[in-house]
Short mmCIF file of C-alpha atoms in Angstrom, two decimals:
data_model
loop_
_atom_site.label_atom_id
_atom_site.label_comp_id
_atom_site.label_asym_id
_atom_site.label_seq_id
_atom_site.Cartn_x
_atom_site.Cartn_y
_atom_site.Cartn_z
CA UNK A 501 -126.45 184.18 127.18
CA UNK A 502 -127.14 183.30 130.80
CA UNK A 503 -130.46 182.10 132.00
CA UNK A 504 -131.88 183.41 135.23
CA UNK A 505 -132.11 181.09 138.22
CA UNK A 506 -135.71 180.12 138.67
CA UNK A 507 -135.14 179.08 142.29
CA UNK A 508 -133.62 182.36 143.37
CA UNK A 509 -135.97 184.76 145.13
CA UNK A 510 -135.17 188.27 146.13
CA UNK A 511 -135.10 188.96 149.86
CA UNK A 512 -138.13 190.68 151.27
CA UNK A 513 -137.25 194.10 152.50
CA UNK A 514 -139.53 195.41 155.23
CA UNK A 515 -141.47 198.49 154.34
CA UNK A 516 -140.73 200.19 157.61
CA UNK A 517 -136.96 200.59 158.15
CA UNK A 518 -137.45 201.44 161.79
CA UNK A 519 -138.72 197.95 162.66
CA UNK A 520 -136.00 195.74 164.19
CA UNK A 521 -135.87 191.89 164.28
CA UNK A 522 -135.21 190.38 167.73
CA UNK A 523 -132.65 187.47 167.76
CA UNK A 524 -132.95 185.17 170.76
CA UNK A 525 -129.62 183.59 171.78
CA UNK A 526 -129.48 179.79 171.55
CA UNK A 527 -129.56 177.89 174.84
CA UNK A 528 -126.15 176.47 175.74
CA UNK A 529 -126.02 172.70 175.38
CA UNK A 530 -122.77 172.05 177.25
CA UNK A 531 -120.99 173.58 180.28
CA UNK A 532 -118.28 174.75 177.91
CA UNK A 533 -120.76 176.96 176.07
CA UNK A 534 -121.97 178.39 179.38
CA UNK A 535 -118.42 179.29 180.36
CA UNK A 536 -117.92 180.98 176.98
CA UNK A 537 -120.74 183.40 177.84
CA UNK A 538 -119.02 184.54 181.02
CA UNK A 539 -116.26 187.15 181.12
CA UNK A 540 -112.71 185.97 181.31
CA UNK A 541 -112.23 187.22 184.87
CA UNK A 542 -115.17 185.18 186.25
CA UNK A 543 -114.35 183.44 189.51
CA UNK A 544 -114.81 179.67 189.98
CA UNK A 545 -117.82 180.36 192.21
CA UNK A 546 -119.44 182.45 189.46
CA UNK A 547 -118.73 179.76 186.89
CA UNK A 548 -120.28 177.12 189.14
CA UNK A 549 -123.36 179.29 189.74
CA UNK A 550 -123.79 179.88 186.03
CA UNK A 551 -123.61 176.18 185.24
CA UNK A 552 -126.14 175.38 187.99
CA UNK A 553 -128.46 178.07 186.61
CA UNK A 554 -128.46 176.56 183.10
CA UNK A 555 -128.43 172.87 183.97
CA UNK A 556 -130.77 171.28 186.49
CA UNK A 557 -130.05 167.67 187.53
CA UNK A 558 -132.93 165.37 186.74
CA UNK A 559 -134.16 162.29 188.51
CA UNK A 560 -132.58 159.00 187.43
CA UNK A 561 -135.10 156.39 186.34
CA UNK A 562 -133.65 152.88 186.43
CA UNK A 563 -135.02 150.21 184.17
CA UNK A 564 -137.51 147.80 185.71
CA UNK A 565 -136.93 145.12 183.10
CA UNK A 566 -135.10 141.93 184.21
CA UNK A 567 -131.41 141.65 183.41
CA UNK A 568 -130.93 138.91 180.82
CA UNK A 569 -127.26 139.64 180.06
CA UNK A 570 -125.71 138.05 183.15
CA UNK A 571 -122.89 135.52 182.77
CA UNK A 572 -123.80 131.87 182.16
CA UNK A 573 -123.73 129.86 185.35
CA UNK A 574 -124.22 132.94 187.55
CA UNK A 575 -127.37 134.21 189.17
CA UNK A 576 -129.32 137.27 188.13
CA UNK A 577 -127.63 140.45 189.26
CA UNK A 578 -129.06 142.47 192.13
CA UNK A 579 -130.86 145.73 191.59
CA UNK A 580 -129.01 148.95 192.26
CA UNK A 581 -131.80 149.98 194.62
CA UNK A 582 -131.38 146.88 196.75
CA UNK A 583 -129.15 148.06 199.59
CA UNK A 584 -128.85 145.64 202.51
CA UNK A 585 -126.84 147.03 205.38
CA UNK A 586 -125.98 145.31 208.67
CA UNK A 587 -128.02 146.05 211.75
CA UNK A 588 -125.29 148.10 213.42
CA UNK A 589 -125.20 150.37 210.37
CA UNK A 590 -128.99 150.91 210.23
CA UNK A 591 -129.60 151.59 213.92
CA UNK A 592 -127.48 154.34 215.44
CA UNK A 593 -127.74 157.95 216.58
CA UNK A 594 -128.31 159.33 213.06
CA UNK A 595 -130.86 156.73 211.93
CA UNK A 596 -133.75 159.25 211.75
CA UNK A 597 -131.70 161.92 209.99
CA UNK A 598 -133.01 162.60 206.48
CA UNK A 599 -129.56 163.66 205.28
CA UNK A 600 -127.97 160.32 206.12
CA UNK A 601 -127.45 158.11 203.05
CA UNK A 602 -125.10 155.25 203.90
CA UNK A 603 -125.91 153.50 200.62
CA UNK A 604 -124.04 156.20 198.69
CA UNK A 605 -120.34 155.86 198.12
CA UNK A 606 -118.52 158.77 199.67
CA UNK A 607 -115.11 157.81 198.34
CA UNK A 608 -111.96 157.55 200.39
CA UNK A 609 -109.44 159.97 201.75
CA UNK A 610 -106.03 160.27 200.12
CA UNK A 611 -104.69 158.08 197.35
CA UNK A 612 -103.94 154.38 197.26
CA UNK A 613 -100.29 153.57 197.90
CA UNK A 614 -98.14 151.02 196.11
CA UNK A 615 -97.97 147.62 197.82
CA UNK A 616 -94.66 146.64 199.37
CA UNK A 617 -92.88 144.15 197.04
CA UNK A 618 -92.03 140.68 198.31
CA UNK A 619 -88.57 140.30 199.79
CA UNK A 620 -87.11 137.27 201.52
CA UNK A 621 -85.80 139.33 204.43
CA UNK A 622 -89.39 140.32 205.25
CA UNK A 623 -90.56 136.70 205.09
CA UNK A 624 -90.94 135.59 208.69
CA UNK A 625 -91.24 131.87 207.86
CA UNK A 626 -88.01 131.61 205.86
CA UNK A 627 -86.17 133.83 208.33
CA UNK A 628 -87.32 131.64 211.23
CA UNK A 629 -86.24 128.49 209.39
CA UNK A 630 -82.75 129.88 208.84
CA UNK A 631 -82.42 130.99 212.46
CA UNK A 632 -83.51 127.56 213.70
CA UNK A 633 -81.02 125.88 211.35
CA UNK A 634 -78.25 128.16 212.59
CA UNK A 635 -78.97 127.43 216.25
CA UNK A 636 -79.27 123.68 215.70
CA UNK A 637 -76.07 123.70 213.64
CA UNK A 638 -74.18 125.28 216.52
CA UNK A 639 -75.61 122.74 218.95
CA UNK A 640 -74.83 119.78 216.68
CA UNK A 641 -71.34 121.08 215.97
CA UNK A 642 -70.63 121.46 219.69
CA UNK A 643 -71.45 117.77 220.28
CA UNK A 644 -69.64 116.37 217.23
CA UNK A 645 -66.87 118.89 216.60
CA UNK A 646 -63.99 116.44 217.03
CA UNK A 647 -65.70 113.83 214.88
CA UNK A 648 -66.34 116.30 212.02
CA UNK A 649 -62.74 117.49 212.16
CA UNK A 650 -61.53 113.91 211.93
CA UNK A 651 -63.87 113.29 209.01
CA UNK A 652 -62.59 116.41 207.22
CA UNK A 653 -59.02 115.27 207.80
CA UNK A 654 -59.84 111.77 206.54
CA UNK A 655 -61.22 113.17 203.26
CA UNK A 656 -57.81 114.50 202.20
CA UNK A 657 -55.69 111.88 203.95
CA UNK A 658 -54.91 108.55 202.28
CA UNK A 659 -54.27 105.95 205.01
CA UNK A 660 -51.72 103.22 204.35
CA UNK A 661 -53.80 100.72 206.26
CA UNK A 662 -57.55 100.41 206.38
CA UNK A 663 -59.16 101.53 209.61
CA UNK A 664 -62.60 102.63 210.70
CA UNK A 665 -63.55 105.80 212.50
CA UNK A 666 -65.57 105.04 215.58
CA UNK A 667 -68.64 107.20 216.05
CA UNK A 668 -71.26 107.52 218.76
CA UNK A 669 -75.02 107.70 218.36
CA UNK A 670 -74.97 111.46 219.01
CA UNK A 671 -72.47 111.98 216.20
CA UNK A 672 -74.57 109.86 213.83
CA UNK A 673 -77.67 111.92 214.70
CA UNK A 674 -75.69 115.11 214.12
CA UNK A 675 -74.65 113.91 210.66
CA UNK A 676 -78.25 113.04 209.74
CA UNK A 677 -79.31 116.49 210.92
CA UNK A 678 -76.69 118.07 208.66
CA UNK A 679 -78.00 115.95 205.78
CA UNK A 680 -81.57 117.17 206.39
CA UNK A 681 -80.26 120.72 206.59
CA UNK A 682 -78.56 120.22 203.22
CA UNK A 683 -81.91 119.12 201.74
CA UNK A 684 -83.66 122.17 203.22
CA UNK A 685 -81.03 124.62 201.97
CA UNK A 686 -81.08 123.10 198.48
CA UNK A 687 -84.88 123.37 198.50
CA UNK A 688 -84.67 127.06 199.47
CA UNK A 689 -82.11 127.75 196.78
CA UNK A 690 -84.26 126.10 194.12
CA UNK A 691 -87.29 127.98 195.46
CA UNK A 692 -85.45 131.28 194.97
CA UNK A 693 -84.30 130.13 191.53
CA UNK A 694 -87.89 129.26 190.54
CA UNK A 695 -89.21 132.64 191.69
CA UNK A 696 -86.48 134.45 189.74
CA UNK A 697 -86.33 132.53 186.46
CA UNK A 698 -89.50 130.39 186.18
CA UNK A 699 -92.56 132.04 187.77
CA UNK A 700 -93.63 134.07 190.80
CA UNK A 701 -97.16 132.66 191.18
CA UNK A 702 -98.20 129.04 191.58
CA UNK A 703 -101.41 127.06 191.80
CA UNK A 704 -100.64 126.19 195.41
CA UNK A 705 -102.56 127.92 198.18
CA UNK A 706 -99.31 128.80 199.93
CA UNK A 707 -95.81 129.32 198.52
CA UNK A 708 -94.28 127.48 201.45
CA UNK A 709 -95.88 124.29 200.14
CA UNK A 710 -93.51 124.60 197.18
CA UNK A 711 -90.55 124.68 199.58
CA UNK A 712 -91.91 121.57 201.31
CA UNK A 713 -92.34 119.79 197.96
CA UNK A 714 -88.81 120.67 196.88
CA UNK A 715 -87.45 119.55 200.26
CA UNK A 716 -89.26 116.23 199.90
CA UNK A 717 -87.80 115.79 196.42
CA UNK A 718 -84.25 116.32 197.70
CA UNK A 719 -84.81 113.93 200.62
CA UNK A 720 -86.08 111.31 198.20
CA UNK A 721 -83.10 111.94 195.93
CA UNK A 722 -80.55 111.29 198.67
CA UNK A 723 -82.50 108.29 199.99
CA UNK A 724 -82.72 106.64 196.57
CA UNK A 725 -79.08 107.41 195.82
CA UNK A 726 -77.95 105.81 199.07
CA UNK A 727 -80.05 102.72 198.28
CA UNK A 728 -78.44 102.44 194.84
CA UNK A 729 -74.97 102.88 196.36
CA UNK A 730 -75.72 100.17 198.94
CA UNK A 731 -76.95 97.70 196.30
CA UNK A 732 -74.09 98.29 193.84
CA UNK A 733 -71.31 98.37 196.43
CA UNK A 734 -72.47 95.20 198.17
CA UNK A 735 -72.28 93.39 194.83
CA UNK A 736 -68.75 94.44 193.93
CA UNK A 737 -67.01 95.41 197.21
CA UNK A 738 -66.70 94.12 200.77
CA UNK A 739 -68.65 95.36 203.79
CA UNK A 740 -65.71 97.13 205.42
CA UNK A 741 -65.03 99.36 202.43
CA UNK A 742 -68.74 100.02 202.02
CA UNK A 743 -68.99 101.27 205.59
CA UNK A 744 -65.97 103.52 205.12
CA UNK A 745 -67.40 104.96 201.90
CA UNK A 746 -70.84 105.61 203.41
CA UNK A 747 -69.34 107.48 206.34
CA UNK A 748 -67.29 109.57 203.94
CA UNK A 749 -70.29 110.23 201.67
CA UNK A 750 -72.43 111.29 204.63
CA UNK A 751 -69.67 113.63 205.81
CA UNK A 752 -69.37 115.19 202.34
CA UNK A 753 -73.09 115.91 202.18
CA UNK A 754 -72.95 117.34 205.71
CA UNK A 755 -70.14 119.69 204.71
CA UNK A 756 -72.12 120.61 201.59
CA UNK A 757 -74.95 121.91 203.79
CA UNK A 758 -72.51 123.83 205.98
CA UNK A 759 -71.00 125.50 202.90
CA UNK A 760 -74.42 126.38 201.45
CA UNK A 761 -75.74 127.99 204.62
CA UNK A 762 -73.78 131.32 204.28
CA UNK A 763 -74.95 131.95 200.70
CA UNK A 764 -78.59 131.26 201.63
CA UNK A 765 -78.32 133.66 204.59
CA UNK A 766 -76.72 136.35 202.40
CA UNK A 767 -79.42 135.90 199.75
CA UNK A 768 -82.15 136.16 202.37
CA UNK A 769 -80.96 139.16 204.35
CA UNK A 770 -78.83 141.16 201.88
CA UNK A 771 -80.44 140.44 198.45
CA UNK A 772 -77.20 139.60 196.65
CA UNK A 773 -77.48 138.99 192.89
CA UNK A 774 -78.99 135.67 191.83
CA UNK A 775 -76.12 135.10 189.40
CA UNK A 776 -73.59 135.18 192.24
CA UNK A 777 -75.68 132.68 194.22
CA UNK A 778 -75.86 130.38 191.19
CA UNK A 779 -72.09 130.47 190.68
CA UNK A 780 -71.38 129.76 194.35
CA UNK A 781 -73.90 126.90 194.51
CA UNK A 782 -72.50 125.39 191.32
CA UNK A 783 -68.98 125.63 192.76
CA UNK A 784 -70.00 123.84 195.98
CA UNK A 785 -71.83 121.06 194.10
CA UNK A 786 -68.91 120.49 191.71
CA UNK A 787 -66.45 120.48 194.64
CA UNK A 788 -68.48 117.81 196.44
CA UNK A 789 -68.69 115.72 193.27
CA UNK A 790 -64.92 115.96 192.76
CA UNK A 791 -64.27 114.88 196.35
CA UNK A 792 -66.76 112.02 195.94
CA UNK A 793 -64.95 110.89 192.81
CA UNK A 794 -61.62 111.12 194.64
CA UNK A 795 -62.80 109.11 197.68
CA UNK A 796 -64.43 106.49 195.43
CA UNK A 797 -61.13 105.97 193.67
CA UNK A 798 -59.14 105.86 196.92
CA UNK A 799 -61.46 103.43 198.69
CA UNK A 800 -62.50 101.09 195.87
CA UNK A 801 -60.20 101.37 192.83
CA UNK A 802 -56.77 102.55 194.04
CA UNK A 803 -55.39 99.10 194.72
CA UNK A 804 -56.87 97.48 191.63
CA UNK A 805 -55.83 100.16 189.15
CA UNK A 806 -59.19 100.18 187.31
CA UNK A 807 -59.46 103.61 185.70
CA UNK A 808 -62.25 103.02 183.20
CA UNK A 809 -64.45 101.37 185.81
CA UNK A 810 -64.25 104.36 188.18
CA UNK A 811 -65.48 106.68 185.40
CA UNK A 812 -68.43 104.40 184.62
CA UNK A 813 -69.12 103.95 188.34
CA UNK A 814 -69.11 107.70 189.01
CA UNK A 815 -71.20 108.63 185.97
CA UNK A 816 -73.83 105.98 186.71
CA UNK A 817 -74.21 106.77 190.42
CA UNK A 818 -73.55 110.53 190.57
CA UNK A 819 -73.89 112.34 187.24
CA UNK A 820 -76.99 110.62 185.86
CA UNK A 821 -79.00 110.95 189.13
CA UNK A 822 -77.97 114.61 189.32
CA UNK A 823 -79.34 115.37 185.83
CA UNK A 824 -82.46 113.34 186.61
CA UNK A 825 -82.97 115.43 189.75
CA UNK A 826 -82.62 118.69 187.82
CA UNK A 827 -85.07 117.54 185.15
CA UNK A 828 -87.58 116.38 187.75
CA UNK A 829 -87.44 119.70 189.59
CA UNK A 830 -87.98 121.59 186.33
CA UNK A 831 -91.02 119.44 185.48
CA UNK A 832 -92.52 120.00 188.95
CA UNK A 833 -91.98 123.78 188.79
CA UNK A 834 -93.55 124.03 185.32
CA UNK A 835 -96.52 121.91 186.42
CA UNK A 836 -97.18 124.05 189.52
CA UNK A 837 -96.77 127.51 187.99
CA UNK A 838 -99.73 129.53 186.72
CA UNK A 839 -99.75 129.88 182.96
CA UNK A 840 -101.45 133.10 181.81
#
């Protein structure tokens, strides 16, 4: 047996069947519902008119309560109604026009473009430095061309008797200029290496300060190395051989700068791969070290026949300072980069 539902009530049927119940359509709550009421072939103007007929924009009432959610250490934010415009914006031909609202953002025309990426060939400072170095190199080479050729010949020539190459003050100045150019080119190469493999942003206000710091580090490296050479050589060798070795060492570092200049120019103007630049720079540095080892043996150790001493001498005065320089440059670059 089934019990009847006590909650169920039969629907009330109106006595008069002719009476009809009017159903009022619900008011659309969204623009999508308004568009559903229109026919499918409604034009955009008709759709816009229908939406404006159903929805009327109301007045925005901003809160008058103080803003207590501002950041610590910062002042209270300004009200959105507080619009302070300069005098030349407030007083002009359309100042009395009721339709003029300069405080409203009208947007901008077009779309924002992508910024041009940084390239060394578009860097006017580095380009100017290379052009100045090129011009000064030609001038210095014109004044000391014969002396540099004699120095290059003396590097690969083993004289039977000891003799000294006479040099003028202009030739000495030219060699010191080539040494400073070597420091600048090495600084530029390490600057490019840092931007490629370490970081592209630094805590410095200007990136050229990093080039100046690297150049100062290389100048200090060569200055300290020459002081160490002078102290050690004066203890163990005579003055004549020391002078011959210093002239040879200065010539080698001058030729090192001349060999590095083409690769820096190619990297700046033609964007050659960084790996190729690294291989070429490593080749030049190793070549200069080999020639330094060779001239050290010829000048100081050839007559004595000391083979173990030349290895210790070269490692202590060339290899260890070179690794110390590389480690110091890495520490400086890591200290100056921005860590996110």
